Coordinates of C-alpha atoms in Angstrom, one line a residue:
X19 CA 26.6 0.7 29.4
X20 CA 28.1 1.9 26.2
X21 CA 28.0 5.8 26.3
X22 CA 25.2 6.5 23.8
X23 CA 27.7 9.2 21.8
X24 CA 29.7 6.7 21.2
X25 CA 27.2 4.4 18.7
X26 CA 27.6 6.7 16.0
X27 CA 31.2 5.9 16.0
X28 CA 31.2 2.1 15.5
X29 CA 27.6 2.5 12.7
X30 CA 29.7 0.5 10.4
X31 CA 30.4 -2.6 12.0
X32 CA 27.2 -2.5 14.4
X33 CA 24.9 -2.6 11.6
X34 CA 25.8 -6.2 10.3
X35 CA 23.3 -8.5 10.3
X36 CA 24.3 -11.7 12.1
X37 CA 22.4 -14.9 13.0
X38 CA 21.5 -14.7 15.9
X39 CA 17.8 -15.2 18.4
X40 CA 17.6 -11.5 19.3
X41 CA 18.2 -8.1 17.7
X42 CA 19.1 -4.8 19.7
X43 CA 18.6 -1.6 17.9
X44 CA 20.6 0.7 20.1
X45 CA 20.4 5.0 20.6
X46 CA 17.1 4.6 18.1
X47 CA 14.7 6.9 17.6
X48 CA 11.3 5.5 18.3
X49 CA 7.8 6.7 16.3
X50 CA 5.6 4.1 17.6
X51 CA 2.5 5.4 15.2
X52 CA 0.2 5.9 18.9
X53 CA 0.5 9.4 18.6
X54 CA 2.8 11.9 16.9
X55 CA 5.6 12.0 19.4
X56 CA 9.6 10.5 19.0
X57 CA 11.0 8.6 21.9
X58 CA 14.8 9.6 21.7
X59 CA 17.6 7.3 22.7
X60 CA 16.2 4.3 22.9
X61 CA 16.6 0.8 22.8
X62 CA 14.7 -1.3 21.4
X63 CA 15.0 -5.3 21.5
X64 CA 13.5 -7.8 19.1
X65 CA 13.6 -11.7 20.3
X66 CA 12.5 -14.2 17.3
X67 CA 9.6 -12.6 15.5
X68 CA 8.5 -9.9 18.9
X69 CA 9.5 -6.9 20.1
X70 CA 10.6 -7.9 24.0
X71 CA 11.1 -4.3 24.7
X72 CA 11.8 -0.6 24.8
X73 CA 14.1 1.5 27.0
X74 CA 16.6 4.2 27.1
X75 CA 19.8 3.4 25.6
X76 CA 21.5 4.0 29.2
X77 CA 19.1 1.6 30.9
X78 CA 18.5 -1.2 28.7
X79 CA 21.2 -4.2 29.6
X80 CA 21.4 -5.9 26.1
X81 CA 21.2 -10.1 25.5
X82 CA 24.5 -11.8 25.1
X83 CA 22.8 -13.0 21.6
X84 CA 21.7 -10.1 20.0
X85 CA 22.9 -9.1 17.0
X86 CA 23.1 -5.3 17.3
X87 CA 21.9 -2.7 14.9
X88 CA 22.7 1.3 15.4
X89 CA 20.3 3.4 15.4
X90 CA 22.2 6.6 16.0
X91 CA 20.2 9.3 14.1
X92 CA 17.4 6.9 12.7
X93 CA 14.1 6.4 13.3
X94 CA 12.2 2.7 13.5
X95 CA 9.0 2.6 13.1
X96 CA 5.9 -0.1 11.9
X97 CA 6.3 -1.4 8.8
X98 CA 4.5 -0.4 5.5
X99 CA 1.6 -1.6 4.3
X100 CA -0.1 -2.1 0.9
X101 CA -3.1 -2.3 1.0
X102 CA -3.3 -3.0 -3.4
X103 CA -0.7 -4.6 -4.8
X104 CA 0.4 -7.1 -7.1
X105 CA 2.9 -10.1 -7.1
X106 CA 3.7 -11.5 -9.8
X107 CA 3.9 -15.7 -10.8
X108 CA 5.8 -15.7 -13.9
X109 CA 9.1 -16.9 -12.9
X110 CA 11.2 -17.2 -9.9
X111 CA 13.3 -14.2 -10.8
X112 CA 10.2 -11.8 -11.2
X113 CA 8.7 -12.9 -8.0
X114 CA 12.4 -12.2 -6.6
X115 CA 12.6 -9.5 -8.0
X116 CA 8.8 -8.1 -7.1
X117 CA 9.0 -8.9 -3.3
X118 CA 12.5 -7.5 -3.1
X119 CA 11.3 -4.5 -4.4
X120 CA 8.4 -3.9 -1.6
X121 CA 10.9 -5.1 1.2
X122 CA 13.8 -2.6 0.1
X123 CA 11.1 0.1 0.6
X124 CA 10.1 -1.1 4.1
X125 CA 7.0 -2.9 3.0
X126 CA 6.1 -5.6 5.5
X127 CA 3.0 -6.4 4.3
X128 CA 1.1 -6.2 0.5
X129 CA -2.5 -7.6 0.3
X130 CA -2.7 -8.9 -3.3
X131 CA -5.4 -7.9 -5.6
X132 CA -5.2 -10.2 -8.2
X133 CA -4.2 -13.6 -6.6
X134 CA -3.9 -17.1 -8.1
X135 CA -3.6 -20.5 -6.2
X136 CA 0.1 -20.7 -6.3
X137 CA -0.2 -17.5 -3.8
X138 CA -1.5 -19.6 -1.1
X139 CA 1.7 -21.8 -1.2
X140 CA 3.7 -18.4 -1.0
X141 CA 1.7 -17.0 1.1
X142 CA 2.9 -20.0 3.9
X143 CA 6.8 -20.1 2.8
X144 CA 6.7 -16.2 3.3
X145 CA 5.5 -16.8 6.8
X146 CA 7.9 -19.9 7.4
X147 CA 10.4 -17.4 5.8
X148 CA 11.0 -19.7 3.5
X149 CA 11.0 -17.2 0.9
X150 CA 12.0 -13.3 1.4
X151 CA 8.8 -11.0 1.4
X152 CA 6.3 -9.3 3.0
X153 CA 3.4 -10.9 4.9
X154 CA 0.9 -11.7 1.7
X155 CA -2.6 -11.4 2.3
X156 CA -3.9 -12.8 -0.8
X157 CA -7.2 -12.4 -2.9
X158 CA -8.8 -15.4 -5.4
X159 CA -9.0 -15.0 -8.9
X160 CA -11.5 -12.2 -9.8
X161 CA -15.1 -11.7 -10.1
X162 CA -15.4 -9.9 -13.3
X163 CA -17.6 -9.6 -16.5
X164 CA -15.8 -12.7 -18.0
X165 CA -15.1 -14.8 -15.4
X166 CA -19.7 -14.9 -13.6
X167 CA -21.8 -16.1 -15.6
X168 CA -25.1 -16.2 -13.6
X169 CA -25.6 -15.6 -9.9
X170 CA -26.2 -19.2 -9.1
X171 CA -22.2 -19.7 -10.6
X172 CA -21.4 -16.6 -8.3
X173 CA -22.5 -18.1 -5.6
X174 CA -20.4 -21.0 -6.1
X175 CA -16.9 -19.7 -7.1
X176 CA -17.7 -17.4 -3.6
X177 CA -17.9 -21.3 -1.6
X178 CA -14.9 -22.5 -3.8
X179 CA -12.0 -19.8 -3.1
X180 CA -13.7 -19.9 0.7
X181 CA -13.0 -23.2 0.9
X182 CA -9.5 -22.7 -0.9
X183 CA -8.4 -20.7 2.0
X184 CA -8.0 -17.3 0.2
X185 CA -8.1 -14.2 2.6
X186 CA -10.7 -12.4 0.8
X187 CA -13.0 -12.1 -2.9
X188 CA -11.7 -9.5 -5.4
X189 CA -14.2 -7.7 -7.3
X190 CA -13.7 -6.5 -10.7
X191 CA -15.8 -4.4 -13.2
X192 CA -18.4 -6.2 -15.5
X193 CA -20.6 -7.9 -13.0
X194 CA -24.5 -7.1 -13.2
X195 CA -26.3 -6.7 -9.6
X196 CA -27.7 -10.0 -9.6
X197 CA -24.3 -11.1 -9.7
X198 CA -22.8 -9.1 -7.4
X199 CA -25.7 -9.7 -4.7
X200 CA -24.9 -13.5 -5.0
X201 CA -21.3 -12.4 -4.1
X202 CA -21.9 -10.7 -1.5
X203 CA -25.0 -12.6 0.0
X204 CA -22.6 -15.8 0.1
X205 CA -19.5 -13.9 1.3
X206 CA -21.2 -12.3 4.5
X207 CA -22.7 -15.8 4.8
X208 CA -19.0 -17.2 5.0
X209 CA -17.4 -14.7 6.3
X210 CA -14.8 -13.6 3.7
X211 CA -14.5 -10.3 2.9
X212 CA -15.2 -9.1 -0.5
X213 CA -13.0 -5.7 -2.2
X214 CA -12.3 -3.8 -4.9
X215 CA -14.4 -2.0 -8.0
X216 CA -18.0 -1.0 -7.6
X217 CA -19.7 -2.3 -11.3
X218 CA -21.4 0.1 -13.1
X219 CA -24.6 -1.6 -12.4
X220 CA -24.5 -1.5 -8.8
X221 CA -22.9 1.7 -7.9
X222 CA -21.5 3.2 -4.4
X223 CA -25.0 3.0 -2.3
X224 CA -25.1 -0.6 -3.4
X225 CA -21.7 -1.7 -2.9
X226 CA -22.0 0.1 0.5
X227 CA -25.3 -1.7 1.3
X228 CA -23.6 -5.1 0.3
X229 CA -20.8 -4.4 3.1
X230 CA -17.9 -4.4 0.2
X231 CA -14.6 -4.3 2.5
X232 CA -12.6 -2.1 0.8
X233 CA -13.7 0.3 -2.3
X234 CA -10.5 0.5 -4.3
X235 CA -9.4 3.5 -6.6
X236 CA -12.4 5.5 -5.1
X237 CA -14.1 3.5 -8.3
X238 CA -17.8 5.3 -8.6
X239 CA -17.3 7.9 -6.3
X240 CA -17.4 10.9 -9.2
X241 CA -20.5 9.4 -9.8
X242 CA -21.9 10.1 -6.9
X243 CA -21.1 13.9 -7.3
X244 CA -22.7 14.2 -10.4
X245 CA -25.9 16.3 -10.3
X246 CA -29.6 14.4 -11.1
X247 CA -30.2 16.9 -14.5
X248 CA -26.8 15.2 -16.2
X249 CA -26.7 12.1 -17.4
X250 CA -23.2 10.3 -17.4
X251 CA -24.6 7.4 -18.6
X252 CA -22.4 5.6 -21.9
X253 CA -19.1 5.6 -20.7
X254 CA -18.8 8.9 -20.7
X255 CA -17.0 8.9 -17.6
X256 CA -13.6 7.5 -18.9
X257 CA -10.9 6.5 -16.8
X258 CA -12.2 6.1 -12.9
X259 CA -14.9 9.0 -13.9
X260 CA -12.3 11.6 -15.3
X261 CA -14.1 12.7 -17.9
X262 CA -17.3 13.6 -16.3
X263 CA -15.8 15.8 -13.4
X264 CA -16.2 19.0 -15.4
X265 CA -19.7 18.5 -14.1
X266 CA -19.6 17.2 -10.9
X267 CA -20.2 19.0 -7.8
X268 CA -18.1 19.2 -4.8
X269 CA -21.1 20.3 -2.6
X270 CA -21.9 16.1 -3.3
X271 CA -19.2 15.0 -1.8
X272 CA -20.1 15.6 2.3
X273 CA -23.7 13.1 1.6
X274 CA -21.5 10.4 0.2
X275 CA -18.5 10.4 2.3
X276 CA -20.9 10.4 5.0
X277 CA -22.7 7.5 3.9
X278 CA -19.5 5.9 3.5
X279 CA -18.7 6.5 7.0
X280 CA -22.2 5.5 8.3
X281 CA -21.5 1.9 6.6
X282 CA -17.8 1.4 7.7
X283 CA -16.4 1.1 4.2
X284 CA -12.8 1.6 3.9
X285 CA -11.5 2.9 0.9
X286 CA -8.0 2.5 -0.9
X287 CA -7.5 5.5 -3.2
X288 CA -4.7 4.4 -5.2
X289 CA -4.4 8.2 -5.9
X290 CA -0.8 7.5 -7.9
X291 CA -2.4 5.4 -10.0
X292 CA -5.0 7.6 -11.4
X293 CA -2.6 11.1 -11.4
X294 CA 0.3 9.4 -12.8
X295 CA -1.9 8.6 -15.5
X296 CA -3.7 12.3 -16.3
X297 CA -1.1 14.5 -14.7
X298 CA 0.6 16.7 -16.9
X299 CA 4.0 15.4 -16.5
X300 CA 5.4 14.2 -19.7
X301 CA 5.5 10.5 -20.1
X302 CA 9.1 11.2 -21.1
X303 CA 10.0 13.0 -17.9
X304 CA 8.4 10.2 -15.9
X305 CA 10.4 7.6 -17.8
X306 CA 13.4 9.0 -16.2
X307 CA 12.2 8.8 -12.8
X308 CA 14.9 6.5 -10.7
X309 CA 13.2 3.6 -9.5
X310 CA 11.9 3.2 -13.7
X311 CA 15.4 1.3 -13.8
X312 CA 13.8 -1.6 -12.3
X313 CA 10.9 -1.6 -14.9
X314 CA 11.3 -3.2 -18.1
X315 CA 12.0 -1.6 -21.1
X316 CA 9.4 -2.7 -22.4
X317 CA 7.2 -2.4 -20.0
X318 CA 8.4 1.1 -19.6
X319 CA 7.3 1.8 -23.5
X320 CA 3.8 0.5 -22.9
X321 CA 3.3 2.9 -20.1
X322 CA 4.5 5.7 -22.1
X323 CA 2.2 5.1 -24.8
X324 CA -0.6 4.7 -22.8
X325 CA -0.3 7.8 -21.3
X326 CA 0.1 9.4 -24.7
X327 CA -3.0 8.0 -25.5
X328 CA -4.8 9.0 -23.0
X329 CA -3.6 12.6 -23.5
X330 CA -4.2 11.7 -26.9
X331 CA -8.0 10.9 -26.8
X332 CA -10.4 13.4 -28.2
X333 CA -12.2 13.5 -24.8
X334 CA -9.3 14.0 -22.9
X335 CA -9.7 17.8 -21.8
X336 CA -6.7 18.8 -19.7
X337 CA -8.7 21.4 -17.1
X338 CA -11.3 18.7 -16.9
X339 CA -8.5 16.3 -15.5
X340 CA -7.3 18.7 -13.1
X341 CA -10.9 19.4 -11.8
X342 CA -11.3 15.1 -11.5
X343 CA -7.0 15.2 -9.3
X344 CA -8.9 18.3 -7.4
X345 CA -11.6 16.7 -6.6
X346 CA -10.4 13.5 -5.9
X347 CA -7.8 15.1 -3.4
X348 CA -10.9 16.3 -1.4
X349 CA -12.7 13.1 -1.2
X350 CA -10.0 12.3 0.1
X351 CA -9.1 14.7 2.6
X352 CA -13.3 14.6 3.7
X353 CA -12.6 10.7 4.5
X354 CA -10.2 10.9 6.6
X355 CA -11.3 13.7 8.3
X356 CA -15.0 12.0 8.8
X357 CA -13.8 9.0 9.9
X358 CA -14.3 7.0 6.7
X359 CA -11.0 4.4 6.8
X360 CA -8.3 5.2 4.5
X361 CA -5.6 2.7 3.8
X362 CA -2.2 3.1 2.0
X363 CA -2.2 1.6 -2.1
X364 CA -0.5 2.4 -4.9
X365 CA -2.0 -0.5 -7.3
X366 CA 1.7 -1.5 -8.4
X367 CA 3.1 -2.6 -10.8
X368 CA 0.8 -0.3 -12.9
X369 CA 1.2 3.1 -15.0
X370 CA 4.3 4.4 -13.5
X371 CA 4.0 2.7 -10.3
X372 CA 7.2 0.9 -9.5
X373 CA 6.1 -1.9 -6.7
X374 CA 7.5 0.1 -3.3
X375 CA 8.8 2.9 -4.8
X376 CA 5.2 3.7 -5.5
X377 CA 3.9 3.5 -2.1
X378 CA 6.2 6.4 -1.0
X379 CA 4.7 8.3 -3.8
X380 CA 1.3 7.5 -2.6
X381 CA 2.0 9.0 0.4
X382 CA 3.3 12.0 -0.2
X383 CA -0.5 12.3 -2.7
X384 CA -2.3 11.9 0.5
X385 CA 0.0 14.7 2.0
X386 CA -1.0 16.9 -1.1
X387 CA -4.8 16.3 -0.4
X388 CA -4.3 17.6 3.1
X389 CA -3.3 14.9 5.8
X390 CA -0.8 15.2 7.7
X391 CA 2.7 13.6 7.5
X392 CA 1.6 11.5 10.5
X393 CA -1.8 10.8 9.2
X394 CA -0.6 9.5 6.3
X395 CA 1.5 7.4 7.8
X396 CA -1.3 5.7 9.7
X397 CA -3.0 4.9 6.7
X398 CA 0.2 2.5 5.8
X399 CA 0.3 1.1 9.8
X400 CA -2.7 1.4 12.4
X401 CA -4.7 1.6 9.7
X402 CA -4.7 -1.8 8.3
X403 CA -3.6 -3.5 11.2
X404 CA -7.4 -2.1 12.2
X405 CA -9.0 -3.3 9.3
X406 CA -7.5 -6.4 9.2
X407 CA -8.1 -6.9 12.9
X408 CA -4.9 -7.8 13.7
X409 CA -4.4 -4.5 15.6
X410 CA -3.1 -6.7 19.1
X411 CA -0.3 -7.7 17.1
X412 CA 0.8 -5.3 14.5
X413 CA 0.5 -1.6 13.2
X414 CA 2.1 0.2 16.2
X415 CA 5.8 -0.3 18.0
X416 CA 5.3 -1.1 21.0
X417 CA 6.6 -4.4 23.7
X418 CA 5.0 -7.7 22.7
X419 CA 3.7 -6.6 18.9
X420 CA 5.5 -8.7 15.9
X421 CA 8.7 -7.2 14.7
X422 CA 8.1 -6.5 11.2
X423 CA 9.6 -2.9 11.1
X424 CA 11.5 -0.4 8.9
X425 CA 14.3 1.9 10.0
X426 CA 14.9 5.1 8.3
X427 CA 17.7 7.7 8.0
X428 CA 14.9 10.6 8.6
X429 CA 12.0 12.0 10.5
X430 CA 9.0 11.0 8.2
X431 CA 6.9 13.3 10.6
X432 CA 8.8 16.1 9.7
X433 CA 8.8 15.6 6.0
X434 CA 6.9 12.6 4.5
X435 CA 9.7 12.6 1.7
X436 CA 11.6 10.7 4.0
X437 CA 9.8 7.4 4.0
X438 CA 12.1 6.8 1.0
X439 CA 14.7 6.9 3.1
X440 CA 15.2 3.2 3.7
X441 CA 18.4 2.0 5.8
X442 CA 16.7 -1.8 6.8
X443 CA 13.7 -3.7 6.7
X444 CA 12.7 -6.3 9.5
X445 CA 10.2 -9.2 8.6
X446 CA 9.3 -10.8 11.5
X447 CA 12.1 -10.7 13.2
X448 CA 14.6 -10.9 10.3
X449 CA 16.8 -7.7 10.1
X450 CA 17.6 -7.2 6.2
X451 CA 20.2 -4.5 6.5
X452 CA 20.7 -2.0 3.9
X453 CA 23.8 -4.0 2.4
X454 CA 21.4 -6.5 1.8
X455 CA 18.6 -4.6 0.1
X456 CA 21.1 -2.6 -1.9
X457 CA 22.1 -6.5 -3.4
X458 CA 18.3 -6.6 -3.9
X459 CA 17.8 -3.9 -5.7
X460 CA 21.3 -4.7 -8.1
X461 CA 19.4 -7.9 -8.6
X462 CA 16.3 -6.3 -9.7
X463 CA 17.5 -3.6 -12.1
X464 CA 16.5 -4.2 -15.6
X465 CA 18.4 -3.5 -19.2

C-alpha cells in the first residue's frame, strides 16, 4: 500500500476523472450522516452506481479499474437534497445551465415543485444519465385557483397526473375545501402524495387532517399563532403571514407543532426564501452576492425591485418583519426538536435564491434558528431519504447504498459554512471532479 502521507503529494493528477467501472476515493475523510462522528483515513470504493465499500486507507487493496480520487484532507459525505426546487424547460441551455448549477453545489437530488410533462422524459435520461443532473423527483402541473374548477374536475386531474406517472400532486394557493378534499380524498385513494401550500380556506388542521405530504414555506403556520380576539382575516397577513406577526403569539406555537408531529407532516421551510425577501439587507448589497453572476440581469432587476417593493408597501413595518424571521426561526427550531420532519429547500430560482447556491444558504438559516451543524445536515440527507422511503438505498454513506455523493474541502460539522466548499459531485456513480464543475459554472455565468 501507498503510504497514506504520500496522497497529498500526487492530489493533482489523482483527482482526474477517468472512465473507468470503479472509483477509489483514497485517505478520505468519512461523515456517513449515522451519527456525528468522522472516520479518518479511509477508503472508500464506488463500483457502477454503489458504494462496495469502506476501509482504512492502509487496508483497503484497490481494483485494477478504478479511477482514483484523493481525498487527503476532504470529507465525502451523502449528497444534498432539495426538497423545493425548480427546473426550468425553456431551452436546452437553461436546463444546462439549471442542473449544473445544483450539481456544482453537491446536489444529488431536487424534487421539483412546479413540474410539466416534459420532466417525466428528464426525469428517465437523468437516471439513464443521459443527461447531467440530479435524481428528479417531479410534481404535475399545479392545483391552484385557476387551474380546479369544481371538485368533481379535482378529482379527475388527481387520476390523470396519477396515471401520467408523476411522483406526487403540487398544491398551490386558491383552492376552496371542497376542492382540496377531492384532492386529497383521490390522492390517498391512489397513493400519490400530495405537497405544498395550505389554501386559505382550509388552513393547517385541515391540511394536516387531509395527510398533505409536505407543508412548504411553513404556509399558514402564523396563522395558527394568532390569538381567537384578532381577526387576520382580508389578507392582512401579507407575504407567508408577515404582516400579522406583530400579533401572534409564540406561546401558540408548542399546540401546533405538536399537532403537526402527531399527524406525521413534514415541513420544508424555505426559510431563504421568505428572509431574503424581508431582511434588512439592501437589495443592492444582495445584488452583489457571488453566485448573482449566474442570474440574469434581468432577472437580477426584477428581484431588486420586488424587494423594494415590499420594503416599499405601506404595511410593511420593519420590527414587525423581524418579529415574523424570529418567530419563524422557532417554529423551526420546535420541529425539529419535537420530532416534526424537517427537510432541506430553498424554493430556487426565486428572490435571491440562486439554484444550489441557495441551499447552502438555507442551511446555514436552519443553523441560525438553533440546529446544529449536523442536524441540519440531516435535513438535506437522512431526512429525505426517510420521507421518500428510499432510506435502504440512499441518505447515509455506508457499503451497498447508491453512490450519489459530494466531497468537500471542509468539516461541515465543524462549521456549516463549509457545505460550499465543493471539490466534486458524484451522481450515481459518476465522479464530476471539480475541473469539470468549474466548466459548469463558466458555462452558466450570465452577462
Amino acid at each position: 500500500m501507498m503510504d497514506k502521507t504520500l496522497w497529498a503529494l500526487c492530489g493533482a493528477l489523482l483527482s482526474t476523472a477517468v472512465a473507468a467501472d470503479s472509483t477509489a476515493f483514497v485517505n478520505v475523510n468519512v461523515i456517513t450522516m449515522r451519527d456525528e462522528s468522522v472516520m479518518t483515513a479511509q477508503t472508500v470504493i464506488v463500483r457502477d452506481d454503489r458504494i462496495v465499500s469502506i476501509g482504512d486507507v492502509d487496508d483497503t487493496a484497490l481494483p485494477d479499474d478504478a479511477a482514483i480520487v484523493d481525498g487527503t484532507d476532504r470529507y465525502l459525505m451523502p449528497g444534498f437534497t432539495e426538497m423545493h426546487g425548480h427546473v426550468t424547460d425553456t431551452s436546452p441551455a437553461s436546463l444546462d445551465r439549471v442542473l449544473g448549477l445544483y450539481v456544482a453545489n453537491g446536489i444529488t437530488t431536487v424534487r421539483g415543485m412546479l413540474g410539466r410533462p416534459s420532466h417525466l422524459e428528464l426525469r428517465e435520461q437523468i437516471l439513464d444519465q443521459e443527461v447531467l443532473g440530479p435524481r428528479l423527483i417531479t410534481s404535475g402541473p399545479s392545483f391552484n385557483g385557476n387551474s380546479v374548477s369544481s371538485p368533481a374536475q379535482a378529482a379527475e386531474m388527481v387520476r390523470s397526473q396519477h396515471a401520467a406517472g408523476y411522483d406526487f400532486l403540487k398544491i398551490h394557493p386558491g383552492l376552496t375545501r371542497a376542492e382540496f378534499r377531492a384532492i386529497a380524498e383521490t390522492a390517498n385513494e391512489l397513493g400519490i402524495p400530495f405537497a405544498g401550500h395550505v389554501p386559505a380556506d382550509v388552513g393547517i388542521a385541515g391540511a394536516l387532517a387531509a395527510g398533505i405530504a409536505t407543508i412548504d414555506h411553513l404556509d399558514g403556520y402564523m396563522e395558527t399563532l394568532i390569538p381567537p380576539h384578532e381577526d387576520p382575516s382580508g389578507g392582512v397577513g401579507g407575504f407567508f403571514g408577515v404582516l400579522i406577526a406583530g400579533v401572534a403569539e409564540e406561546s401558540r406555537i408548542a399546540p401546533i407543532v405538536h399537532a403537526t408531529a402527531e399527524a406525521g407532516v413534514w415541513n420544508v421551510p424555505t426559510e431563504s426564501l421568505i428572509e431574503h425577501t424581508i431582511n434588512d439587507v439592501a437589495p443592492e448589497d444582495m445584488r452583489e452576492w457571488p453566485e448573482m453572476k449566474y442570474v440574469r440581469r434581468s432577472t437580477l432587476e426584477q428581484w431588486i425591485r420586488a424587494k423594494r417593493e415590499v420594503l416599499g408597501d405601506p404595511g410593511f413595518d420593519p420590527s414587525t418583519a423581524r418579529r415574523a424571521i424570529e418567530l419563524r426561526r422557532k417554529l423551526i427550531h420546535a420541529l425539529y426538536r419535537q420530532g416534526a420532519g424537517l427537510l432541506l429547500g430553498s424554493d430556487a430560482p426565486q428572490r435571491f435564491n440562486v439554484p444550489g447556491f441557495a441551499l447552502h444558504r438555507e442551511l446555514e438559516l436552519l443553523v441560525a434558528s438553533g440546529l446544529s451543524p449536523y442536524e441540519a445536515l440531516l435535513t438535506g440527507t437522512v431526512n429525505p431519504a426517510v420521507f421518500f422511503g428510499a432510506a435502504a438505498d440512499r441518505g447515509t454513506l455506508e457499503a451497498g447504498k447508491v453512490a450519489d455523493l459530494v466531497l468537500l474541502d471542509e468539516n461541515p460539522l465543524e462549521d456549516i459554512g463549509n457545505s460550499r466548499r465543493v471539490h466534486g459531485t458524484m451522481l450515481r456513480g459518476r465522479w464530476v471532479p471539480r475541473q469539470e464543475l468549474d466548466a459548469i459554472l463558466a458555462r452558466a455565468e450570465q452577462d
